[in-house]
Coordinates of C-alpha atoms and ligand atoms in Angstrom, one line a residue:
M1 CA 8.9 15.3 -23.0
I2 CA 9.9 15.1 -19.4
D3 CA 11.7 12.0 -18.3
L4 CA 10.2 10.0 -15.5
L5 CA 13.0 9.4 -13.0
L6 CA 12.6 6.6 -10.5
Y7 CA 14.8 5.3 -7.8
D8 CA 15.7 1.6 -8.1
T9 CA 16.8 -0.1 -4.8
Y10 CA 18.7 -2.7 -6.7
T11 CA 21.1 -0.5 -8.4
R12 CA 20.8 2.3 -5.8
E13 CA 20.3 4.9 -8.5
K14 CA 17.6 7.2 -9.9
R15 CA 17.3 6.7 -13.6
A16 CA 14.8 7.3 -16.4
F17 CA 12.1 4.8 -16.6
T18 CA 11.1 3.0 -19.8
P19 CA 8.8 0.0 -19.7
L20 CA 9.7 -3.2 -21.4
Q21 CA 6.7 -3.0 -23.7
K22 CA 6.1 0.4 -25.3
G23 CA 3.5 2.4 -23.4
K24 CA 2.5 -0.5 -21.0
V25 CA 3.6 -0.8 -17.4
G26 CA 3.1 -3.7 -15.0
V27 CA 3.4 -2.9 -11.3
Y28 CA 3.4 -5.6 -8.6
T29 CA 2.7 -4.3 -5.0
C30 CA 3.2 -6.6 -2.1
G31 CA -0.1 -6.6 -0.3
P32 CA -1.0 -7.1 3.4
T33 CA -1.0 -10.2 5.5
V34 CA -4.7 -10.3 6.4
Y35 CA -4.5 -11.5 10.0
D36 CA -5.1 -8.2 11.8
Y37 CA -6.2 -4.5 11.1
P38 CA -3.8 -2.8 8.6
H39 CA -2.3 0.2 10.4
I40 CA -1.5 3.6 9.1
G41 CA 2.1 2.6 8.4
N42 CA 0.9 -0.3 6.2
M43 CA -1.4 2.2 4.4
R44 CA 1.5 4.5 3.7
S45 CA 2.8 1.6 1.5
Y46 CA -0.4 1.6 -0.6
V47 CA -0.7 5.4 -0.8
F48 CA 2.8 5.3 -2.2
S49 CA 2.0 2.7 -4.8
D50 CA -1.2 4.5 -5.7
I51 CA 0.8 7.8 -6.3
L52 CA 3.2 5.8 -8.4
R53 CA 0.4 4.4 -10.5
R54 CA -1.3 7.8 -10.9
V55 CA 2.1 9.4 -11.9
L56 CA 2.6 6.6 -14.5
E57 CA -0.9 7.3 -15.8
Y58 CA -0.3 11.1 -15.8
N59 CA 2.7 10.2 -18.0
K60 CA 0.3 8.4 -20.3
F61 CA 1.4 4.9 -19.6
D62 CA -1.2 2.2 -19.6
V63 CA -0.8 0.6 -16.2
T64 CA -1.7 -2.9 -14.9
Q65 CA -1.3 -3.0 -11.1
V66 CA -1.4 -6.2 -9.2
I67 CA -1.8 -6.3 -5.4
N68 CA -1.7 -9.6 -3.6
I69 CA -3.4 -10.7 -0.4
T70 CA -1.2 -12.9 1.9
D71 CA -3.7 -15.2 3.5
V72 CA -1.4 -18.1 4.2
G73 CA 2.2 -19.0 5.0
H74 CA 3.5 -15.7 6.6
L75 CA 5.0 -17.0 9.8
T76 CA 5.5 -14.9 12.9
S77 CA 9.2 -14.8 12.3
D78 CA 10.7 -14.0 8.8
Q79 CA 13.1 -16.9 9.4
D80 CA 10.6 -19.6 8.7
E81 CA 9.9 -20.2 12.4
G82 CA 7.0 -19.7 14.6
E83 CA 3.4 -20.0 13.7
D84 CA 1.4 -19.0 10.7
K85 CA 0.1 -15.5 11.4
M86 CA -3.3 -16.5 10.0
E87 CA -3.7 -19.2 12.6
V88 CA -2.7 -16.8 15.4
G89 CA -5.2 -14.3 14.2
A90 CA -7.8 -16.9 14.1
R91 CA -7.3 -18.0 17.7
K92 CA -7.3 -14.4 18.9
I93 CA -10.7 -13.6 17.6
G94 CA -12.3 -17.1 17.7
K95 CA -12.9 -17.5 14.0
S96 CA -11.5 -19.8 11.3
S97 CA -8.4 -18.8 9.4
W98 CA -10.6 -18.4 6.3
E99 CA -13.0 -16.1 8.1
V100 CA -10.1 -14.0 9.5
A101 CA -8.7 -13.6 6.0
K102 CA -12.1 -12.6 4.6
F103 CA -12.8 -10.2 7.4
F104 CA -9.4 -8.4 7.2
T105 CA -9.3 -8.4 3.4
E106 CA -12.6 -6.5 3.5
I107 CA -11.3 -4.0 6.0
F108 CA -8.2 -3.5 3.9
Q109 CA -10.3 -2.8 0.8
R110 CA -12.5 -0.3 2.8
Y111 CA -9.3 1.5 3.9
L112 CA -8.1 1.7 0.3
E113 CA -11.4 3.2 -0.6
M114 CA -11.3 5.7 2.2
L115 CA -7.9 6.8 1.2
N116 CA -9.0 7.2 -2.4
I117 CA -6.6 4.6 -3.6
L118 CA -7.6 3.5 -7.1
P119 CA -8.7 -0.2 -7.2
S120 CA -5.9 -2.4 -8.5
H121 CA -6.6 -4.1 -11.8
I122 CA -5.9 -7.5 -10.1
L123 CA -6.2 -8.3 -6.4
C124 CA -5.1 -11.9 -6.0
R125 CA -5.0 -14.2 -3.0
A126 CA -2.2 -16.6 -2.2
T127 CA -4.7 -19.4 -1.4
D128 CA -6.2 -19.0 -4.9
H129 CA -2.8 -19.7 -6.5
I130 CA -1.5 -22.8 -4.7
K131 CA -1.2 -24.7 -8.0
E132 CA 1.1 -22.0 -9.5
Q133 CA 3.2 -22.1 -6.4
I134 CA 3.6 -25.9 -6.4
E135 CA 4.6 -25.7 -10.1
L136 CA 7.3 -23.2 -9.3
I137 CA 8.7 -25.2 -6.4
N138 CA 8.6 -28.2 -8.7
T139 CA 10.7 -26.5 -11.3
L140 CA 13.1 -25.3 -8.6
E141 CA 13.5 -28.9 -7.5
V142 CA 14.1 -30.1 -11.0
L143 CA 16.8 -27.5 -11.4
G144 CA 18.5 -28.6 -8.2
Y145 CA 17.8 -25.5 -6.0
T146 CA 15.9 -27.3 -3.2
Y147 CA 16.4 -29.8 -0.4
K148 CA 14.2 -31.5 2.1
T149 CA 14.3 -31.2 5.9
S150 CA 12.0 -32.7 8.5
D151 CA 9.6 -29.7 8.3
G152 CA 9.6 -28.8 4.6
I153 CA 11.2 -28.1 1.3
Y154 CA 13.9 -25.4 1.4
Y155 CA 15.7 -23.2 -1.1
N156 CA 19.4 -23.6 -1.1
T157 CA 20.6 -20.0 -1.4
S158 CA 24.3 -21.1 -2.0
K159 CA 23.1 -22.4 -5.4
F160 CA 22.3 -18.8 -6.4
P161 CA 25.5 -16.8 -6.7
E162 CA 23.8 -13.4 -6.8
Y163 CA 21.8 -14.1 -3.6
G164 CA 21.5 -11.0 -1.4
E165 CA 22.5 -8.5 -4.0
L166 CA 19.3 -6.4 -3.6
A167 CA 20.0 -5.9 0.1
R168 CA 23.8 -5.9 -0.3
L169 CA 24.0 -8.8 2.1
D170 CA 27.6 -9.8 2.9
E171 CA 29.2 -12.9 1.6
K172 CA 27.8 -15.3 4.2
G173 CA 24.4 -13.9 3.3
L174 CA 24.1 -12.0 6.6
R175 CA 23.5 -8.4 7.2
P176 CA 26.5 -7.2 9.1
G177 CA 25.9 -7.7 12.8
A178 CA 22.5 -9.4 12.3
R179 CA 21.8 -12.3 14.5
V180 CA 19.9 -15.0 12.8
A181 CA 18.4 -18.1 14.4
V182 CA 19.4 -20.9 12.2
S183 CA 17.5 -24.2 12.2
E184 CA 19.9 -27.1 12.5
E185 CA 18.7 -28.6 9.3
K186 CA 19.3 -25.5 7.2
K187 CA 22.4 -25.7 5.0
N188 CA 22.8 -21.9 5.0
P189 CA 21.4 -19.3 7.4
T190 CA 19.6 -17.5 4.5
D191 CA 17.9 -20.7 3.1
F192 CA 14.1 -20.4 3.3
A193 CA 11.0 -22.6 3.1
L194 CA 9.2 -23.1 -0.1
W195 CA 6.8 -25.6 1.2
K196 CA 6.1 -26.4 4.9
F197 CA 4.6 -29.7 6.0
S198 CA 1.6 -29.7 8.2
P199 CA 3.0 -30.7 11.6
G200 CA 2.5 -34.5 12.3
G201 CA -0.8 -35.4 13.7
I202 CA -2.2 -31.9 13.5
K203 CA -4.8 -30.8 11.0
R204 CA -4.2 -27.3 9.9
Q205 CA -7.1 -25.1 8.9
M206 CA -5.3 -24.3 5.7
E207 CA -3.5 -27.1 4.0
W208 CA -3.1 -28.7 0.6
E209 CA -1.8 -31.9 -1.1
S210 CA 1.5 -31.5 -2.9
P211 CA 4.2 -33.8 -4.3
W212 CA 6.1 -33.4 -1.1
G213 CA 3.2 -34.1 1.3
I214 CA 0.4 -32.2 2.9
G215 CA 1.2 -28.7 3.9
F216 CA 1.2 -25.0 2.9
P217 CA 3.5 -22.8 0.8
G218 CA 6.2 -20.6 2.3
W219 CA 5.5 -16.9 2.3
H220 CA 7.9 -15.7 -0.5
I221 CA 6.8 -18.2 -3.3
E222 CA 3.3 -16.6 -3.5
C223 CA 4.7 -13.3 -4.8
S224 CA 7.0 -14.9 -7.4
A225 CA 4.2 -17.1 -8.6
M226 CA 1.4 -14.4 -8.8
A227 CA 3.7 -11.7 -10.1
M228 CA 4.9 -13.8 -13.0
R229 CA 1.4 -15.3 -13.6
Y230 CA -0.1 -11.9 -14.1
L231 CA 2.7 -9.7 -15.4
G232 CA 5.2 -12.0 -17.1
E233 CA 8.7 -13.2 -16.2
T234 CA 10.2 -9.7 -16.0
L235 CA 8.2 -6.9 -14.1
D236 CA 8.6 -3.3 -14.9
I237 CA 8.2 -2.3 -11.2
H238 CA 7.8 -4.1 -7.9
T239 CA 7.0 -2.2 -4.7
G240 CA 6.8 -2.7 -1.0
G241 CA 8.1 -1.3 2.3
T242 CA 11.8 -1.2 3.1
D243 CA 11.4 -4.1 5.6
H244 CA 10.9 -6.4 2.6
I245 CA 14.4 -5.7 1.1
P246 CA 16.6 -8.1 3.1
V247 CA 14.4 -11.2 3.2
H248 CA 11.1 -11.2 1.2
H249 CA 12.2 -9.5 -1.9
T250 CA 15.7 -11.0 -1.8
N251 CA 14.0 -14.4 -1.8
E252 CA 11.6 -13.5 -4.6
I253 CA 14.5 -12.7 -6.8
A254 CA 16.3 -15.9 -5.9
Q255 CA 13.2 -18.0 -6.7
S256 CA 12.1 -16.2 -9.9
E257 CA 15.5 -15.8 -11.5
A258 CA 16.6 -19.3 -10.8
V259 CA 13.7 -20.5 -12.8
T260 CA 13.6 -18.0 -15.7
K261 CA 17.3 -17.1 -15.9
K262 CA 16.0 -13.6 -16.6
Q263 CA 16.0 -10.4 -14.6
F264 CA 12.9 -10.5 -12.4
V265 CA 12.3 -6.8 -11.9
Q266 CA 13.5 -3.7 -13.7
F267 CA 12.8 -1.2 -10.9
W268 CA 12.5 -2.2 -7.2
M269 CA 10.8 0.7 -5.3
H270 CA 10.5 0.8 -1.6
N271 CA 8.7 3.2 0.8
A272 CA 10.3 4.1 4.1
H273 CA 8.5 3.5 7.3
L274 CA 6.0 5.6 9.1
L275 CA 6.9 6.2 12.8
V276 CA 4.4 7.3 15.4
E277 CA 5.5 10.1 17.7
G278 CA 9.1 9.1 16.9
E279 CA 8.7 5.4 17.7
K280 CA 8.3 2.2 15.7
M281 CA 4.7 1.1 15.8
S282 CA 4.2 -1.7 18.3
K283 CA 1.5 -3.3 20.4
S284 CA 3.5 -2.8 23.6
L285 CA 3.8 0.9 23.0
G286 CA 0.1 1.1 22.2
N287 CA 0.8 3.4 19.2
I288 CA -0.8 1.3 16.4
F289 CA -3.5 3.3 14.7
T290 CA -5.9 2.4 11.9
I291 CA -7.8 4.6 9.5
D292 CA -10.9 4.0 11.6
N293 CA -9.0 5.4 14.6
L294 CA -8.3 8.6 12.6
V295 CA -12.0 8.9 11.7
E296 CA -13.0 8.5 15.3
R297 CA -10.9 11.5 15.9
N298 CA -12.8 13.6 13.4
T299 CA -10.3 13.2 10.6
D300 CA -11.0 13.1 7.0
P301 CA -8.9 10.1 5.8
L302 CA -7.7 12.2 2.9
S303 CA -6.1 14.6 5.4
F304 CA -3.9 11.6 6.3
R305 CA -3.2 11.2 2.6
Y306 CA -2.4 14.9 2.4
L307 CA 0.0 14.5 5.3
L308 CA 1.8 11.6 3.6
L309 CA 2.2 13.5 0.4
G310 CA 4.0 16.2 2.4
A311 CA 7.0 13.9 2.7
R312 CA 9.0 12.0 0.1
Y313 CA 8.2 8.3 0.0
R314 CA 11.8 7.3 0.6
T315 CA 12.2 9.3 3.8
E316 CA 11.1 8.0 7.1
M317 CA 8.2 10.0 8.4
N318 CA 7.0 10.8 11.8
F319 CA 3.3 10.8 12.4
T320 CA 1.9 13.2 15.1
W321 CA -1.7 14.1 15.8
E322 CA -0.6 17.8 15.5
A323 CA 0.8 17.3 12.0
L324 CA -2.3 15.5 11.0
S325 CA -4.5 18.3 12.2
G326 CA -2.3 20.8 10.3
A327 CA -2.7 18.7 7.1
Q328 CA -6.5 18.7 7.6
E329 CA -6.6 22.5 8.0
A330 CA -4.6 22.9 4.7
L331 CA -6.7 20.4 2.8
F332 CA -10.0 22.0 3.9
A333 CA -8.7 25.5 3.1
L334 CA -7.7 24.3 -0.3
R335 CA -11.0 22.8 -1.0
S336 CA -13.0 25.8 0.1
R337 CA -10.8 28.0 -2.1
M338 CA -11.6 25.8 -5.0
Q339 CA -15.3 26.2 -4.2
E340 CA -15.0 30.0 -4.3
W341 CA -13.5 30.0 -7.8
T342 CA -16.0 29.8 -10.6
G343 CA -16.0 29.9 -14.4
E344 CA -14.5 27.8 -17.1
G345 CA -10.7 28.0 -17.0
V346 CA -7.8 26.4 -18.7
V347 CA -4.7 24.7 -17.2
N348 CA -1.8 27.1 -16.6
E349 CA 1.1 25.7 -18.7
E350 CA 3.9 27.1 -16.7
A351 CA 2.5 25.7 -13.4
E352 CA 1.7 22.4 -15.1
E353 CA 5.3 22.0 -16.3
K354 CA 6.6 22.7 -12.8
F355 CA 4.2 20.2 -11.3
H356 CA 5.1 17.6 -13.9
M357 CA 8.8 18.1 -13.3
A358 CA 8.2 17.6 -9.6
I359 CA 6.2 14.4 -9.8
N360 CA 8.6 13.0 -12.4
D361 CA 11.5 13.5 -10.1
D362 CA 11.0 10.2 -8.3
L363 CA 7.5 11.2 -7.2
N364 CA 8.5 14.4 -5.4
T365 CA 5.0 15.1 -3.9
P366 CA 6.1 17.8 -1.4
A367 CA 7.5 19.9 -4.3
A368 CA 4.3 19.2 -6.3
L369 CA 2.2 20.3 -3.3
A370 CA 4.3 23.5 -3.2
V371 CA 3.4 24.2 -6.8
V372 CA -0.3 24.0 -5.8
W373 CA 0.2 26.7 -3.1
E374 CA 2.1 28.8 -5.6
V375 CA -0.9 28.7 -7.9
V376 CA -3.3 29.5 -5.1
H377 CA -1.2 32.6 -4.2
S378 CA -0.3 33.7 -7.7
S379 CA -1.5 37.1 -8.8
N380 CA -1.0 36.3 -12.5
I381 CA -3.4 33.4 -12.9
S382 CA -7.1 33.9 -13.0
E383 CA -9.3 32.1 -10.5
A384 CA -10.9 30.0 -13.1
D385 CA -7.5 28.9 -14.4
K386 CA -6.3 28.2 -10.9
K387 CA -9.2 25.9 -10.5
A388 CA -8.7 24.0 -13.7
T389 CA -4.9 23.7 -13.1
I390 CA -5.3 22.4 -9.5
L391 CA -8.1 19.9 -10.6
M392 CA -5.7 18.5 -13.1
F393 CA -3.0 18.1 -10.5
D394 CA -5.6 16.3 -8.3
Q395 CA -5.5 13.4 -10.8
V396 CA -2.3 12.5 -9.1
F397 CA -2.9 13.7 -5.6
G398 CA -6.3 12.1 -5.3
L399 CA -7.3 14.5 -2.6
N400 CA -10.9 15.2 -3.9
L401 CA -10.0 18.8 -4.2
G402 CA -13.2 19.5 -6.1
K403 CA -15.3 18.3 -3.3
S404 CA -18.1 20.6 -2.2
Q405 CA -17.3 22.5 1.0
E406 CA -20.6 24.4 1.0
R407 CA -21.0 23.3 4.5
E408 CA -18.2 25.8 5.3
D409 CA -21.0 28.3 6.0
A410 CA -22.4 26.2 8.9
P411 CA -20.7 26.5 12.3
Q412 CA -17.7 24.4 12.9
E413 CA -19.6 22.1 15.2
I414 CA -22.1 21.2 12.5
Q415 CA -19.3 20.8 9.9
D416 CA -17.5 18.4 12.1
L417 CA -20.7 16.4 12.6
V418 CA -21.2 16.2 8.8
E419 CA -17.6 15.0 8.4
L420 CA -18.0 12.4 11.0
R421 CA -21.3 11.2 9.5
E422 CA -19.6 10.9 6.1
Q423 CA -16.9 8.8 7.6
Y424 CA -19.3 6.5 9.3
R425 CA -21.2 6.2 6.0
I426 CA -17.9 5.2 4.2
A427 CA -17.3 2.7 7.0
K428 CA -20.9 1.4 6.5
E429 CA -21.6 2.1 10.2
W430 CA -25.2 3.2 9.4
Q431 CA -26.4 3.4 13.0
K432 CA -23.7 5.8 14.0
A433 CA -24.2 7.8 10.8
D434 CA -27.9 8.1 11.6
Q435 CA -27.1 9.3 15.1
A436 CA -24.9 12.0 13.7
R437 CA -27.6 13.1 11.4
E438 CA -30.1 13.3 14.2
Q439 CA -27.7 15.5 16.1
I440 CA -27.2 17.7 13.1
E441 CA -31.0 18.1 12.8
K442 CA -31.4 18.8 16.5
L443 CA -29.0 21.7 16.0
G444 CA -31.2 23.2 13.3
W445 CA -29.6 21.9 10.1
D446 CA -30.7 19.6 7.3
V447 CA -28.2 17.4 5.5
Q448 CA -28.8 16.0 2.0
D449 CA -26.6 13.7 0.1
A450 CA -25.7 15.2 -3.3
Q451 CA -23.6 13.5 -5.9
D452 CA -20.5 15.5 -5.0
G453 CA -21.0 15.1 -1.2
P454 CA -23.3 16.2 1.6
R455 CA -25.2 19.5 1.3
L456 CA -26.2 21.5 4.4
T457 CA -29.2 23.8 4.6
K458 CA -30.4 25.7 7.6
K459 CA -33.8 24.7 8.7
K460 CA -36.5 27.4 8.4
Ligands
AMP501 P1 2.4 -6.7 6.0 O1 0.9 -6.8 6.1 O2 3.2 -6.8 7.3 O3 3.0 -7.7 4.9 O4 2.8 -5.2 5.5 C1 2.2 -4.6 4.4 C2 3.0 -3.5 3.8 O5 3.2 -2.4 4.7 C3 4.4 -4.0 3.4 O6 4.7 -3.5 2.2 C4 5.3 -3.5 4.5 O7 6.6 -3.3 4.1 C5 4.6 -2.1 4.8 N1 4.9 -1.6 6.2 C6 4.9 -2.3 7.3 N2 5.1 -1.4 8.4 C7 5.2 -0.2 7.9 C8 5.4 1.1 8.4 N3 5.5 1.3 9.7 N4 5.5 2.2 7.6 C9 5.3 2.0 6.2 N5 5.2 0.8 5.6 C10 5.1 -0.3 6.4
ZN502 ZN1 5.3 -10.0 -1.5

């Protein structure tokens, strides 16, 4: 048996993973705040959690994965100040907060599908779990962890001695050098809102009754409430981007452990950020891209997945269009090789072991991809065995390596159009898909939709 080694942010070490319950693993993945289009950086987070899930399954664990949808309470500043992102999003596009949440949740789900991310077992919304959140706040209050200010109920972080351990915050609870705006009523700079009151005289679009008055939950409490509701008081694994370490996840631990007096999470796993052309993604730089934007530029979304797999999840990664096009070339070359190989083969054991060692080394996907190319170039492995072996690896990669590339025979221009039409179909943009088909036909080709993808035939 090959140990599955995972890096845990809390202890800062890579160690062998064993679940709490034999054979069963619960994974909680912090989901998106659905007030805007998820960008390719956000999607890195979910490709990472998907690879994690697939690696766990490859190791024969029975996985339950929970992803939440943050549809209330995430304020424009992580320090409990500013407006609710949902209300800002609503104003921007002239819809209600509820419509905004629905709209962007559907887009998020569509992007998951386009990236071949397996559907999570549970997808839960913060607004569907207000009761659980109120109960948790109530318990925290009874245990003496809370206090009231003019705008809400706050968690008193000085009551939780281990506060900040995950992020190695210093004694005052501050990151060295960090400047934190402190509301005058907060007892400690790191205290955070559990429940916010609706501002006096203003009716919010999203608000609920509570023992403390009408209002809405703070952002962090939703994850503690939903994670424990679906996965129990101690989770095997909790994931998210590195930006969640100092505030969101630090606060989740404080809330959950204060109530249960048990360790909240066995393994904290965080993906590093994706940069675009060396810069942080931001509106002002105009470098925020979505999966739709990739498709508009003739990219198969799985080429982006391939690109991500070429770096380890814990290293910052720089996105460039050039690198993406290189990834697409490699992916298409691999798929067409697979199509050339025929016959019933068996998995090559030596290659499989190498692959397994790579993915079990804290999800070393670049090393696992290198094994694929070794198999492709090997002179000792038969073509049929190569195919069987690589298809097995694809259970983890999720790159649709068995996908038909028969259209390779058609000129590049036609292939590009077919690819484009496929993407429009995935995006349910039927009109644009039809236009692409018409253009393909005008150029003398017929396209048919077979079960394993589109088939091209030259018109007679
Ligand atoms: P949000 O919708 O802001 O809550 O973010 C959704 C997920 O994306 C979280 O796990 C974030 O940590 C993660 N994330 C945000 N920006 C990036 C980025 N540039 N690269 C990778 N992950 C990111
Ligand atoms: Zn969360």
